[in-house]
Coordinates of C-alpha atoms and ligand atoms in Angstrom, one line a residue:
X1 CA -72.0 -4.3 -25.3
X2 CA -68.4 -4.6 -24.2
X3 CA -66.9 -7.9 -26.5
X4 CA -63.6 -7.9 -26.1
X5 CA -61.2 -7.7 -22.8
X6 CA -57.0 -6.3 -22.7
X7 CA -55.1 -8.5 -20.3
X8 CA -51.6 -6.9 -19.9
X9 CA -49.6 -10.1 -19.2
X10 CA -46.1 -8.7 -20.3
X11 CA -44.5 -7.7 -16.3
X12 CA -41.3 -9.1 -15.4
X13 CA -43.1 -10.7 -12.5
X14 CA -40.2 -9.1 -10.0
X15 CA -42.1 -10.0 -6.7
X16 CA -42.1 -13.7 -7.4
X17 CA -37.8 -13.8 -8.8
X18 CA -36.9 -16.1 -8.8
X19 CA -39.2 -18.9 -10.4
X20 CA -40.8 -15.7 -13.0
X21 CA -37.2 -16.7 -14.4
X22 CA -38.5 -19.3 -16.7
X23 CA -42.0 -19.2 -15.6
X24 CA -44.4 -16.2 -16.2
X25 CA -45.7 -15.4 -13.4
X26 CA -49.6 -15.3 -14.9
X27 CA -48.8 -19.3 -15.2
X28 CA -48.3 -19.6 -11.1
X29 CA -51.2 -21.7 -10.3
X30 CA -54.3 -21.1 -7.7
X31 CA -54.7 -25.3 -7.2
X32 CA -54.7 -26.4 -10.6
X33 CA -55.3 -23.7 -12.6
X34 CA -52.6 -20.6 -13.4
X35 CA -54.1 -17.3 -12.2
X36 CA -54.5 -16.3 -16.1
X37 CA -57.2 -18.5 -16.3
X38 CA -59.3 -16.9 -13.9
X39 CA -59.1 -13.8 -15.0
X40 CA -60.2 -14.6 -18.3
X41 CA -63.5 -17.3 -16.8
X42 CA -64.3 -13.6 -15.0
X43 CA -64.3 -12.0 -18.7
X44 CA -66.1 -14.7 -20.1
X45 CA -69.0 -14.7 -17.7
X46 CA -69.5 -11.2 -18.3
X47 CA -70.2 -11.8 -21.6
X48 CA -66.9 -11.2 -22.9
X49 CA -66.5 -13.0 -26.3
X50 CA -62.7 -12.1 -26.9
X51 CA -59.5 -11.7 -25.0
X52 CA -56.2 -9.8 -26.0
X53 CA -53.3 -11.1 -24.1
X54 CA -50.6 -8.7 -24.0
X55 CA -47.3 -10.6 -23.2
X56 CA -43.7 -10.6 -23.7
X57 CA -40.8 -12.6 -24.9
X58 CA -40.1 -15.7 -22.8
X59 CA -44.3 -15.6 -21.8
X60 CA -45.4 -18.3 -25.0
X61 CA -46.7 -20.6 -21.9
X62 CA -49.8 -18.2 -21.5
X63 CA -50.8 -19.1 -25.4
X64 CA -49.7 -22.8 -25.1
X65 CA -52.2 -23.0 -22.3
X66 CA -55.2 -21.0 -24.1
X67 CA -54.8 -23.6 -27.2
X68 CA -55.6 -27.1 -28.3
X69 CA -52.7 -29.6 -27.3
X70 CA -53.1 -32.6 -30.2
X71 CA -50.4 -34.9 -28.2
X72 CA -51.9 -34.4 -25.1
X73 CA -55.5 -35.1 -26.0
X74 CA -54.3 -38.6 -27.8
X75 CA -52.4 -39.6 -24.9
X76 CA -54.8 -39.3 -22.5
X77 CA -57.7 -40.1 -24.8
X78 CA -55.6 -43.5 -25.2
X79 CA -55.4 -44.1 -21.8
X80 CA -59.3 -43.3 -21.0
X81 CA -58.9 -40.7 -18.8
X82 CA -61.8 -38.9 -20.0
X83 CA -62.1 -36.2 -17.1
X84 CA -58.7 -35.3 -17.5
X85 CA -59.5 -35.0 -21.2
X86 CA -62.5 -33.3 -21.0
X87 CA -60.6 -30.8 -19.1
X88 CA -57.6 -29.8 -21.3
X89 CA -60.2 -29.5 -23.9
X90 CA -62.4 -27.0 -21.6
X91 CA -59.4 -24.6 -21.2
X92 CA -58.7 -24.2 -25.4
X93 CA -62.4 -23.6 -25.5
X94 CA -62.7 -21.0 -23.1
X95 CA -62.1 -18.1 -25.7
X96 CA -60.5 -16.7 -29.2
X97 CA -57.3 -15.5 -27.6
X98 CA -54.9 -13.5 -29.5
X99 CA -52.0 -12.4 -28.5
X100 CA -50.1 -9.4 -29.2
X101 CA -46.3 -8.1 -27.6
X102 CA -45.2 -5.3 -25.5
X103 CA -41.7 -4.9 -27.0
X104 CA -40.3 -3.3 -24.4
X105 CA -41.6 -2.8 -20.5
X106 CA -42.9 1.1 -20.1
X107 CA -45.6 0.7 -17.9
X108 CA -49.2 -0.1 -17.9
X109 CA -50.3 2.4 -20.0
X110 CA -47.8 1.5 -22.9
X111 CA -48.7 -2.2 -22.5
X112 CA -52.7 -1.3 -23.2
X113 CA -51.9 1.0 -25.9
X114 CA -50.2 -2.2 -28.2
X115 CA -53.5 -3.8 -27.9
X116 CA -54.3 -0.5 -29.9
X117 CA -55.1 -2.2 -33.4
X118 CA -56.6 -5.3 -31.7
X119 CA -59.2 -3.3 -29.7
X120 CA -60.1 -1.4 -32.9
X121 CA -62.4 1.4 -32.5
X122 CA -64.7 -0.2 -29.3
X123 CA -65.1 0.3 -25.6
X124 CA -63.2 -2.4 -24.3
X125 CA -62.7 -4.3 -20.7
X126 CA -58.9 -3.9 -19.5
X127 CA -58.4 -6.6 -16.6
X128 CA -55.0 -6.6 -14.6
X129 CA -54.0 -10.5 -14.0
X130 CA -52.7 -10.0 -10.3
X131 CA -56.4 -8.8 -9.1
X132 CA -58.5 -12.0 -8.3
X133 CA -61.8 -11.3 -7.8
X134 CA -64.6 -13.7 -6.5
X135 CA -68.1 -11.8 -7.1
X136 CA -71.6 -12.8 -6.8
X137 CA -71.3 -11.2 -10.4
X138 CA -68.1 -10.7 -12.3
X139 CA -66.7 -7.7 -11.4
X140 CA -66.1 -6.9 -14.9
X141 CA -69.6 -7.4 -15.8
X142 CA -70.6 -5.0 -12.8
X143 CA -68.7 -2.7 -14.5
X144 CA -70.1 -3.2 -17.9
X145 CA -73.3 -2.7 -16.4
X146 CA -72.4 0.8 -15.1
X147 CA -71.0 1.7 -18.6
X148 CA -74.1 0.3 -20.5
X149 CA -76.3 2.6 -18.1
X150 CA -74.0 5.7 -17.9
X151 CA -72.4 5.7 -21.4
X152 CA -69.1 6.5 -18.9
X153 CA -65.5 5.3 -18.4
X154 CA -65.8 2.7 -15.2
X155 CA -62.8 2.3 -13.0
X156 CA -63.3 -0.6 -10.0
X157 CA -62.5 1.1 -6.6
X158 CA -62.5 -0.1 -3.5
X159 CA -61.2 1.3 0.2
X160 CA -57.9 0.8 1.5
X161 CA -56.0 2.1 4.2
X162 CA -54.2 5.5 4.0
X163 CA -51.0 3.7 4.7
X164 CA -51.1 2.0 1.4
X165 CA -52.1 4.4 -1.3
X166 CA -48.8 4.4 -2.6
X167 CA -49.4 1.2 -3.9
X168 CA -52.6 2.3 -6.1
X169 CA -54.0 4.8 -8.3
X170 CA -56.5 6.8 -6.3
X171 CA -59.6 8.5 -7.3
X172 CA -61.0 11.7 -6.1
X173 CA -64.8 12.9 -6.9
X174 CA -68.2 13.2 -5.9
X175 CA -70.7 10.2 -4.9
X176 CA -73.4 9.9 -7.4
X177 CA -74.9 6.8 -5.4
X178 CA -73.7 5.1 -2.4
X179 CA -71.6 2.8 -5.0
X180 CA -70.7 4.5 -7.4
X181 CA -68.7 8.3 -8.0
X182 CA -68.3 10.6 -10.7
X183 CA -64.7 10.4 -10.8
X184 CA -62.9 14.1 -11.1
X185 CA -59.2 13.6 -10.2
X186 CA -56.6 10.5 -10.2
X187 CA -53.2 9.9 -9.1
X188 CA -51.1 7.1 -9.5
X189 CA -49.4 5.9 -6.4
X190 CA -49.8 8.9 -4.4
X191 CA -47.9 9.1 -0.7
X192 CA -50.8 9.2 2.1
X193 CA -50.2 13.0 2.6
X194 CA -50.9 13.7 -0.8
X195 CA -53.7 10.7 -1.8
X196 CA -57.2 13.0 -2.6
X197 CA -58.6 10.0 -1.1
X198 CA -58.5 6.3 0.6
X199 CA -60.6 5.1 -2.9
X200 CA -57.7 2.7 -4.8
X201 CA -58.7 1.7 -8.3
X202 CA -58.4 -2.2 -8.4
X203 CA -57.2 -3.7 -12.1
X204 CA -61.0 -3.6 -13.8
X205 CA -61.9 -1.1 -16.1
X206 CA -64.1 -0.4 -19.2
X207 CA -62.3 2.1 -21.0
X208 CA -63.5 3.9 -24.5
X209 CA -61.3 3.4 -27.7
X210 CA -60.0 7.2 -27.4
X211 CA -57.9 6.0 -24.5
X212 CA -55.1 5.0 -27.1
X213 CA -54.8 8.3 -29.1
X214 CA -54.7 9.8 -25.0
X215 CA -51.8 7.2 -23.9
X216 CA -50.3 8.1 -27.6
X217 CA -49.7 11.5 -25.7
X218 CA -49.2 10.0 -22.1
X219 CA -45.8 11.2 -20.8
X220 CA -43.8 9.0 -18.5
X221 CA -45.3 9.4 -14.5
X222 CA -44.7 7.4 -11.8
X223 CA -42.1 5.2 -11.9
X224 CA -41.1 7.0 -14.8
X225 CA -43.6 4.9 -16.3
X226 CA -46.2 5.1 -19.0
X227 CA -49.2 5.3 -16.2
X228 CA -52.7 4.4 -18.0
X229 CA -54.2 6.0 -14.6
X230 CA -52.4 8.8 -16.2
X231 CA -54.5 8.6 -19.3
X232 CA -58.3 7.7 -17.9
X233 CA -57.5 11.2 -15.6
X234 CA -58.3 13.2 -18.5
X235 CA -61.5 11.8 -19.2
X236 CA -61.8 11.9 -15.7
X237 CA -61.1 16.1 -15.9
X238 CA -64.1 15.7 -18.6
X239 CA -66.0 13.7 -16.3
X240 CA -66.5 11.2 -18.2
X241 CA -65.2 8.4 -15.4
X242 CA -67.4 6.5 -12.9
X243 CA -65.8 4.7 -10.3
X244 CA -68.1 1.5 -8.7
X245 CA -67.5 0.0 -5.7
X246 CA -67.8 -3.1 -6.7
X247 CA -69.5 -6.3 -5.3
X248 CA -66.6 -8.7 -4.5
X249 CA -63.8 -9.9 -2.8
X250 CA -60.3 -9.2 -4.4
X251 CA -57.1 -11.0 -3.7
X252 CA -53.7 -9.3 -4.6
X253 CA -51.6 -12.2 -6.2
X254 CA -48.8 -10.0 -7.3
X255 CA -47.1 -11.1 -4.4
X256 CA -45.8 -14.7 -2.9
X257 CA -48.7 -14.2 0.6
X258 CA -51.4 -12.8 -1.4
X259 CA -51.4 -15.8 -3.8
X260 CA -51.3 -18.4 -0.7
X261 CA -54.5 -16.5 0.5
X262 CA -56.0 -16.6 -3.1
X263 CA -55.0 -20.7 -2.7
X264 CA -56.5 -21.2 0.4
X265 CA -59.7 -19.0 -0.3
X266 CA -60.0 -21.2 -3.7
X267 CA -59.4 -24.0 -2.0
X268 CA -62.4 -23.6 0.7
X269 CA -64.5 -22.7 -2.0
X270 CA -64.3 -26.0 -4.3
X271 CA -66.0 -29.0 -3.1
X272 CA -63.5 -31.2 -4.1
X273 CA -60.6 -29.5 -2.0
X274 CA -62.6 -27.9 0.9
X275 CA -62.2 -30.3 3.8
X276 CA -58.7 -31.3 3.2
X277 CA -57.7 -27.3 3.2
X278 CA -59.6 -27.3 5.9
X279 CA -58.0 -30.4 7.6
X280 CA -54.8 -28.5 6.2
X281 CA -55.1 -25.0 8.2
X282 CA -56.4 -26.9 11.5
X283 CA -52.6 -28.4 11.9
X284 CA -50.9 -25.0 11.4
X285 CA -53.4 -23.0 13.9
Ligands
G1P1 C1 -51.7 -0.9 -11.3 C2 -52.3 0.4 -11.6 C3 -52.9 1.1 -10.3 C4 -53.9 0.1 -9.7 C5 -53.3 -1.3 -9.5 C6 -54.4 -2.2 -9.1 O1 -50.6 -0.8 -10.5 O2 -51.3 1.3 -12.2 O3 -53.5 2.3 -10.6 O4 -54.4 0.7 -8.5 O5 -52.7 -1.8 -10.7 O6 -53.9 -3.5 -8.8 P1 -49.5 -2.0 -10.4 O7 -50.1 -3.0 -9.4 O8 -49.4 -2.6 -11.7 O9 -48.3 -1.3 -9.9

């Protein structure tokens, strides 16, 4: 049973300068909510009890949000607005967050490994806030499944064209069903020429605690970065890695478009926005 989930939250948020000055960019909202908070509902469903945020000075919105706000509550309990109430009640309720900083910014893997003490010694869920994911079944939870069943490392994969895999970590292996491989190889942002193959890890993995005494001993790799793609490739070497194909769409929101598309997916999706987004895209067809 997988109980607690890493959420590296520390980035600099470069793709969305210049409002990540003074606002992290895990805070940007989908509608009304920040993209943090679906990330951690996907967690949640999946059974997840507890989340380690991993942020970074200048971040403190991300635990503001996460907690109770006393002021807030009076006010609008004063005023009787009880839905709005109920709801800033439903977000400190979600889940025990703690938080714990990445001093300084060396890369994925180095952000993971200072949830280190945190994690303790359990297989834990890492999930990467710019990968939105709306599943039949949280994606993480697919995961978890494959981990219960195979004892494994799970990486999510999905396909992407050659083009891109220079934006990704890409797997290489055999198919041990028509979802799932036995991951042998990975390389983190490879060039199309030299990509093993068109498989990308998307941010969703269940990882074993060994991964931190292996990112302990992680040199600097792309980007001259601490890659945690890096790390998981020498379990993988072990073949001790499965990578699913999940069930699921996933929306980049790294970026300023892929965040409008996450809006306007979300949007058409709740009943209470669906026709006026819909109303919305008619006028700019
Ligand atoms: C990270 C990982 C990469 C993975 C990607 C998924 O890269 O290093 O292996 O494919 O997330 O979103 P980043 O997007 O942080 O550069």
């Amino acid at each position: 049973m997988v109980r607690k989930a890493v959420l590296p939250a520390a980035g600099l948020g470069t793709r969305f300068l210049p409002v990540t000055k003074a606002v992290p960019k895990e805070m940007l909202p989908i509608l009304d909510r920040p993209c943090i908070e679906y990330v951690v509902v996907e967690a949640i469903e999946a059974g997840i009890t507890d989340i380690v945020l991993v942020t970074s000075r200048g971040k403190s919105a991300m635990e503001d949000y996460f907690d109770r706000s006393p002021a807030l509550e009076a006010t609008l309990e004063a005023a009787g607005k009880t839905a709005l109430l109920a709801e800033v009640r439903r977000v400190a309720r979600l889940a025990t967050v703690v938080t714990v900083r990445q001093q300084e910014q060396r890369g994925l893997g180095h952000a993971v490994l200072a949830a280190a003490s945190a994690v303790g010694d359990e297989p834990f869920a890492v999930l990467l806030g710019d990968d939105i994911i709306d599943a039949p079944t949280p994606a993480i939870g697919q995961l978890a499944r494959v981990h219960a069943e195979t004892g494994s490392a799970v990486v999510a994969l999905q396909e992407v064209p050659r083009s891109e895999t220079k934006r990704y970590g890409i797997c290489a292996g055999e198919m041990e069903a028509p979802n799932r491989m036995r991951v042998r190889a990975m390389v983190e942002k490879p060039a199309p020429e030299d990509a093993p193959s068109n498989l990308s890890i998307v941010g969703r993995y269940i990882l074993p605690a060994e991964i931190f005494d292996i990112l302990r001993r992680t040199a600097p790799g792309a980007g001259g970065e601490i890659q945690l793609t890096d790390a998981i490739a020498v379990l993988a070497a072990r073949g001790e890695v499965c990578g699913l194909l999940f069930e699921g769409r996933r929306f980049d929101t790294g970026n300023p478009l892929g965040l409008l598309e996450a809006t306007l997916h979300e949007a058409l999706r709740r009943p209470a926005y669906a026709e006026g987004a819909r109303a919305l895209l008619k006028r700019f067809a």
